[in-house]
Short mmCIF file of C-alpha atoms in Angstrom, two decimals:
data_model
loop_
_atom_site.label_atom_id
_atom_site.label_comp_id
_atom_site.label_asym_id
_atom_site.label_seq_id
_atom_site.Cartn_x
_atom_site.Cartn_y
_atom_site.Cartn_z
CA MET A 1272 118.74 130.85 101.25
CA ASP A 1273 115.12 130.97 99.53
CA ILE A 1274 114.01 127.23 101.51
CA THR A 1275 111.25 126.71 98.99
CA THR A 1276 112.94 127.63 96.26
CA GLY A 1277 115.67 125.31 96.92
CA HIS A 1278 113.51 122.71 98.51
CA ASN A 1279 111.35 122.93 95.00
CA ALA A 1280 114.72 122.76 93.19
CA ARG A 1281 116.00 119.39 95.09
CA GLN A 1282 112.99 117.62 94.53
CA ARG A 1283 112.40 118.33 90.89
CA ARG A 1284 115.92 117.07 91.04
CA PHE A 1285 115.29 113.69 92.30
CA ASP A 1286 111.61 113.75 91.03
CA PRO A 1287 110.28 115.44 88.04
CA LEU A 1288 106.75 114.21 88.86
CA LEU A 1289 106.30 116.11 92.13
CA ALA A 1290 105.16 119.57 91.84
CA ASP A 1291 106.75 122.34 92.77
CA ALA A 1292 105.84 123.18 96.77
CA PRO A 1293 103.92 126.50 98.29
CA ALA A 1294 105.88 128.92 100.26
CA LEU A 1295 105.24 128.26 103.71
CA ASP A 1296 103.86 131.14 106.25
CA ALA A 1297 106.71 132.20 108.16
CA ALA A 1298 104.65 134.15 110.41
CA ASP A 1299 102.54 130.86 111.33
CA PRO A 1300 102.87 130.51 115.14
CA ALA A 1301 103.60 126.42 114.05
CA TYR A 1302 106.66 127.82 111.72
CA LEU A 1303 109.91 126.21 112.06
CA GLU A 1304 113.43 126.53 110.56
CA ALA A 1305 116.85 125.59 110.69
CA VAL A 1306 119.66 126.92 108.59
CA ASP A 1307 123.74 125.75 108.35
CA GLU A 1308 126.31 125.94 105.96
CA ARG A 1309 124.88 122.68 104.12
CA GLY A 1310 121.23 123.32 103.81
CA ALA A 1311 117.85 124.09 105.55
CA ALA A 1312 115.02 122.51 106.98
CA ALA A 1313 111.50 124.47 107.92
CA GLY A 1314 108.29 123.32 108.30
CA VAL A 1315 104.76 123.93 109.67
CA ALA A 1316 103.41 121.66 112.10
CA ARG A 1317 100.01 120.77 111.93
CA PHE A 1318 97.60 119.06 114.16
CA ALA A 1319 94.18 117.24 113.68
CA ALA A 1320 91.72 115.35 115.91
CA PHE A 1321 88.98 112.77 115.07
CA ASP A 1322 85.95 111.32 117.44
CA ALA A 1323 86.65 107.29 117.37
CA ALA A 1324 83.05 106.98 115.66
CA SER A 1325 83.65 109.16 112.64
CA PRO A 1326 84.42 107.76 109.47
CA ASP A 1327 88.38 109.83 109.21
CA ALA A 1328 89.21 107.87 112.60
CA VAL A 1329 90.08 105.07 110.84
CA TRP A 1330 92.54 106.07 108.77
CA GLY A 1331 95.24 106.72 111.89
CA ALA A 1332 95.27 107.74 115.15
CA LEU A 1333 92.88 110.12 116.66
CA ARG A 1334 95.27 112.97 116.95
CA ARG A 1335 97.36 113.38 114.09
CA HIS A 1336 99.96 115.69 114.12
CA GLU A 1337 102.01 116.15 110.62
CA LEU A 1338 105.40 118.66 109.74
CA ASP A 1339 104.32 119.94 106.60
CA LEU A 1340 108.68 120.17 105.52
CA ARG A 1341 110.87 121.63 102.99
CA VAL A 1342 114.66 121.17 103.07
CA ALA A 1343 117.65 122.83 100.59
CA GLY A 1344 120.75 122.72 100.28
CA GLN A 1345 123.33 119.90 99.85
CA ASP A 1346 123.26 118.24 102.87
CA PRO A 1347 119.79 119.40 104.84
CA ALA A 1348 120.11 116.12 106.85
CA PRO A 1349 121.37 118.08 110.23
CA ALA A 1350 118.85 121.14 110.14
CA LEU A 1351 116.19 118.68 109.17
CA GLY A 1352 116.85 116.87 113.07
CA ARG A 1353 117.25 120.20 114.50
CA ILE A 1354 113.80 121.04 113.45
CA LEU A 1355 112.35 117.60 114.05
CA ASP A 1356 113.87 117.71 117.52
CA ARG A 1357 112.19 120.69 118.13
CA TRP A 1358 108.91 119.43 117.14
CA LEU A 1359 109.04 116.60 119.04
CA GLN A 1360 110.19 118.28 122.30
CA ASP A 1361 106.58 120.04 121.82
CA LEU A 1362 104.63 116.83 121.18
CA ALA A 1363 106.11 115.59 124.22
CA GLU A 1364 104.67 118.28 126.04
CA ARG A 1365 100.99 117.59 124.56
CA GLU A 1366 100.78 114.04 124.75
CA ARG A 1367 100.76 111.02 126.74
CA PRO A 1368 103.66 108.56 126.50
CA GLY A 1369 102.58 105.43 124.22
CA ASP A 1370 99.53 106.51 123.74
CA ALA A 1371 99.08 104.51 120.64
CA ASP A 1372 95.73 106.49 119.59
CA SER A 1373 98.56 109.58 118.49
CA SER A 1374 100.83 110.01 115.71
CA ALA A 1375 103.78 112.08 114.46
CA ARG A 1376 103.89 112.20 110.43
CA VAL A 1377 106.21 113.84 107.64
CA ASN A 1378 105.94 112.71 103.85
CA VAL A 1379 108.86 113.02 102.00
CA PRO A 1380 110.14 112.54 98.43
CA SER A 1381 110.72 108.33 98.12
CA ARG A 1382 114.17 108.92 96.50
CA ASP A 1383 115.91 111.59 98.61
CA ILE A 1384 117.41 108.94 100.55
CA ALA A 1385 119.44 111.63 102.41
CA LEU A 1386 116.44 112.53 104.57
CA VAL A 1387 116.24 109.45 106.22
CA ARG A 1388 118.92 109.03 108.68
CA ALA A 1389 117.74 111.88 110.23
CA LEU A 1390 114.08 110.22 110.84
CA THR A 1391 115.37 106.90 111.66
CA GLU A 1392 117.74 108.21 114.28
CA ARG A 1393 114.10 109.74 116.08
CA GLY A 1394 112.30 106.95 115.39
CA PHE A 1395 110.37 107.42 112.48
CA SER A 1396 109.92 104.17 110.25
CA PRO A 1397 107.98 104.51 106.63
CA ASN A 1398 104.72 103.60 107.28
CA GLY A 1399 103.19 104.40 103.64
CA ILE A 1400 104.32 104.36 100.51
CA ARG A 1401 102.23 106.45 97.81
CA ALA A 1402 103.27 104.93 94.05
CA VAL A 1403 102.06 106.34 90.62
CA ARG A 1404 101.70 104.22 86.84
CA PRO A 1405 101.95 106.75 84.44
CA ARG A 1406 98.85 105.93 81.95
CA PRO A 1407 101.46 103.81 78.66
CA ARG A 1408 101.96 105.62 75.68
CA GLY A 1409 100.69 104.11 72.68
CA THR A 1410 97.57 102.59 75.34
CA ALA A 1411 94.14 101.73 72.99
CA ALA A 1412 91.34 104.19 73.15
CA ALA A 1413 88.94 100.96 73.18
CA ALA A 1414 87.87 100.09 76.67
CA PRO A 1415 86.56 96.43 77.87
CA VAL A 1416 83.27 96.16 77.31
CA LEU A 1417 81.96 95.02 81.29
CA PRO A 1418 80.64 92.72 82.21
CA ILE A 1419 83.70 90.35 81.44
CA ALA A 1420 84.62 86.73 82.27
CA LEU A 1421 87.59 86.21 84.98
CA ASP A 1422 88.60 82.72 85.67
CA GLY A 1423 85.18 81.35 86.06
CA GLY A 1424 83.89 84.63 87.33
CA ARG A 1425 82.88 87.78 85.79
CA VAL A 1426 84.15 91.41 86.33
CA ARG A 1427 81.06 93.99 86.44
CA ILE A 1428 80.21 97.35 86.85
CA ALA A 1429 79.02 97.90 91.31
CA THR A 1430 75.74 99.01 91.72
CA VAL A 1431 73.94 100.27 94.81
CA ASP A 1432 72.64 97.24 95.64
CA ASP A 1433 76.46 96.17 96.38
CA ALA A 1434 77.09 98.65 98.83
CA PRO A 1435 76.94 96.21 102.07
CA ALA A 1436 79.12 93.48 100.34
CA LEU A 1437 81.57 96.03 99.46
CA GLY A 1438 81.38 97.57 103.41
CA ALA A 1439 82.16 93.85 104.34
CA LEU A 1440 85.00 93.25 101.99
CA ASP A 1441 86.72 97.18 103.15
CA ALA A 1442 86.61 96.46 106.42
CA ARG A 1443 88.33 93.34 105.53
CA LEU A 1444 90.52 94.98 104.72
CA LEU A 1445 91.12 97.30 107.42
CA ALA A 1446 91.78 95.06 109.74
CA LEU A 1447 94.51 93.47 107.23
CA ASP A 1448 95.87 97.07 107.15
CA ALA A 1449 95.58 97.52 110.71
CA HIS A 1450 98.49 95.14 111.28
CA PHE A 1451 101.30 97.66 109.64
CA ALA A 1452 99.73 100.80 111.94
CA SER A 1453 98.65 103.08 108.48
CA VAL A 1454 94.93 102.48 109.84
CA THR A 1455 92.98 101.30 112.38
CA GLU A 1456 90.38 98.87 113.22
CA ARG A 1457 87.23 101.11 114.40
CA PRO A 1458 83.42 99.85 115.71
CA GLY A 1459 81.10 100.30 113.05
CA ALA A 1460 83.49 100.18 110.35
CA ALA A 1461 82.17 97.76 107.55
CA GLY A 1462 78.81 100.20 107.78
CA MET A 1463 80.57 103.31 107.80
CA PHE A 1464 82.12 101.60 104.47
CA ALA A 1465 78.69 100.45 103.37
CA GLU A 1466 77.05 104.06 103.04
CA ALA A 1467 80.11 105.45 102.34
CA TYR A 1468 80.11 103.18 98.98
CA ARG A 1469 76.00 103.82 98.68
CA SER A 1470 76.90 107.53 98.31
CA ARG A 1471 79.46 107.17 95.84
CA LEU A 1472 77.98 104.31 93.55
CA ARG A 1473 74.95 107.03 93.02
CA ALA A 1474 76.93 109.61 92.35
CA ALA A 1475 79.83 107.87 90.48
CA PRO A 1476 78.54 104.57 89.43
CA ASP A 1477 81.41 104.00 86.77
CA THR A 1478 83.86 103.82 89.08
CA THR A 1479 83.72 100.81 91.08
CA TRP A 1480 84.23 97.17 89.55
CA VAL A 1481 83.47 94.19 90.83
CA LEU A 1482 84.71 90.14 90.85
CA GLU A 1483 81.63 87.87 91.33
CA ARG A 1484 81.40 84.59 91.34
CA PRO A 1485 78.17 82.26 92.11
CA GLY A 1486 78.46 83.16 95.73
CA GLY A 1487 78.79 86.40 95.70
CA ILE A 1488 81.62 89.48 95.35
CA THR A 1489 85.00 88.19 95.73
CA GLY A 1490 86.84 91.68 95.32
CA PHE A 1491 86.39 94.61 93.68
CA VAL A 1492 88.44 98.15 92.73
CA HIS A 1493 87.41 101.39 93.90
CA VAL A 1494 89.31 104.29 92.24
CA MET A 1495 87.99 108.06 92.24
CA PRO A 1496 89.80 111.98 90.70
CA ASP A 1497 93.24 112.17 92.34
CA ALA A 1498 91.92 115.76 92.95
CA ALA A 1499 89.25 114.02 95.66
CA SER A 1500 91.97 111.95 96.60
CA PRO A 1501 91.51 110.64 100.53
CA GLU A 1502 94.86 112.03 101.18
CA PRO A 1503 94.84 115.75 100.69
CA GLY A 1504 98.42 115.88 103.32
CA THR A 1505 100.31 114.15 100.62
CA LEU A 1506 102.59 115.68 97.94
CA ALA A 1507 101.34 116.83 95.04
CA LEU A 1508 101.75 115.90 91.07
CA ALA A 1509 102.83 118.01 88.88
CA ALA A 1510 100.67 116.91 86.44
CA SER A 1511 96.78 116.86 86.96
CA GLY A 1512 93.53 114.67 86.15
CA GLY A 1513 94.78 111.36 87.26
CA GLN A 1514 93.17 108.69 89.09
CA TYR A 1515 93.37 107.72 92.61
CA LEU A 1516 92.88 103.85 92.97
CA VAL A 1517 91.04 103.97 96.67
CA VAL A 1518 91.06 100.12 97.04
CA MET A 1519 91.47 96.90 95.36
CA TYR A 1520 90.69 94.42 97.30
CA LEU A 1521 90.02 90.12 96.67
CA ASP A 1522 88.82 87.88 99.26
CA GLU A 1523 91.86 85.05 100.56
CA SER A 1524 90.49 82.93 98.45
CA GLU A 1525 91.69 84.43 95.12
CA ARG A 1526 95.30 85.15 96.09
CA GLY A 1527 98.17 82.87 94.30
CA SER A 1528 96.38 82.42 90.80
CA GLY A 1529 96.90 85.54 89.22
CA THR A 1530 93.41 86.82 89.19
CA GLY A 1531 94.41 89.70 90.92
CA ALA A 1532 96.33 90.98 88.39
CA ALA A 1533 94.27 89.76 85.67
CA PHE A 1534 91.80 92.12 87.32
CA CYS A 1535 94.09 95.12 88.09
CA GLU A 1536 95.17 94.60 84.37
CA ILE A 1537 90.94 95.04 83.43
CA ALA A 1538 90.88 98.08 86.18
CA HIS A 1539 94.14 99.84 84.58
CA ALA A 1540 92.48 98.89 80.92
CA LEU A 1541 89.32 100.95 81.74
CA LEU A 1542 91.48 103.86 83.35
CA ASP A 1543 93.76 104.31 80.09
CA ALA A 1544 90.75 103.77 78.04
CA SER A 1545 89.12 107.04 79.66
CA GLY A 1546 92.41 109.30 79.07
CA SER A 1547 93.42 109.33 82.85
CA PRO A 1548 97.11 110.70 82.73
CA TYR A 1549 98.51 108.71 85.45
CA THR A 1550 96.64 105.96 88.17
CA LEU A 1551 97.75 106.71 91.43
CA LEU A 1552 97.38 104.52 94.89
CA SER A 1553 99.28 104.03 98.33
CA TYR A 1554 100.30 100.92 100.54
CA ALA A 1555 101.74 100.09 104.17
CA VAL A 1556 105.14 99.57 103.48
CA ALA A 1557 105.48 96.58 105.95
CA ASN A 1558 102.56 93.96 103.71
CA PRO A 1559 104.82 92.12 102.48
CA ARG A 1560 102.32 91.38 99.22
CA SER A 1561 101.74 95.00 98.75
CA GLY A 1562 105.07 96.57 97.26
CA PRO A 1563 106.23 93.68 94.76
CA PHE A 1564 102.70 92.76 93.66
CA TRP A 1565 102.21 96.85 92.68
CA SER A 1566 105.43 96.86 91.53
CA ARG A 1567 105.04 94.24 88.82
CA MET A 1568 101.70 95.88 87.84
CA GLY A 1569 103.94 98.83 86.63
CA TYR A 1570 103.76 101.49 89.59
CA ARG A 1571 106.51 103.33 91.78
CA PRO A 1572 107.03 104.90 95.01
CA ILE A 1573 106.99 108.88 94.69
CA VAL A 1574 105.87 109.77 97.90
CA THR A 1575 106.81 107.98 101.73
CA GLU A 1576 104.89 108.64 104.88
CA TRP A 1577 107.42 108.09 107.90
CA GLN A 1578 105.57 108.19 110.97
CA ARG A 1579 106.10 108.13 114.62
CA ARG A 1580 103.02 106.03 116.65
CA PRO A 1581 103.06 106.98 119.32
CA ALA A 1582 104.20 110.36 118.43
CA VAL A 1583 105.53 110.32 122.16
CA LEU A 1584 107.27 106.68 122.59
CA ALA A 1585 107.09 104.93 125.93
CA VAL A 1586 109.93 105.17 128.15
#
């Protein structure tokens, strides 16, 4: 059985919006494979380490193990279980049990529910969702003209001078999402974010929009091309040329009144009018607000990230 060919056929059956995966290198020392009469699984284990002071350190554990996975056949779960066991045994020899700055992660199509039990039985839990909103058919070409009034405030294009405020709001979003183990609070995050926004706003000033009131900025949306996505390890879409909604954040004082949905609709109108064929975003599974909100905004899950953090569970 050619596992990658079977994997891609299976993936297209579950979700045709996902792109075919490339073949894995069976000669890679980190290659794992298991085959039986019901199915097959293969993967390449990958590892990345980050310094706590680096900008990338906020996006998870400092020591990140990932399995680039392929599954095929009618029932690949037993084969998947065997390669997970071999991978986790290797991690047990490399990581300290209970170290919360280590993680093990696997990305799988959200609709492939046959893989769930093999993951949950080994201590993985669904941690992050990547969701997609295709551009609606018949979208009008005209974009909203900014600035535009919204609930007593105004939505406008961000400027470089807004970078400190955006960094501070993004740090508050980081603190919120850190509750769900998808990201990690690190010292100096607000300053790192502010510097990143300065660079982004100089390079692409029309991709960040703020909600401003007399007292200051109370929310913002930031997008970038999907090709420059901050999550390169996830599964790719069959389509290309879309946008990735990196951040949407509102101050707590703005929540519960419908302002968030209205702000999101303005952002969508701007993206749709630009011709973007789809918009992607990611959210924490455990956040009780995220899933319902993004579903109402027209997004559906396409990829689920399963994680063990720590990579080796404490005994």
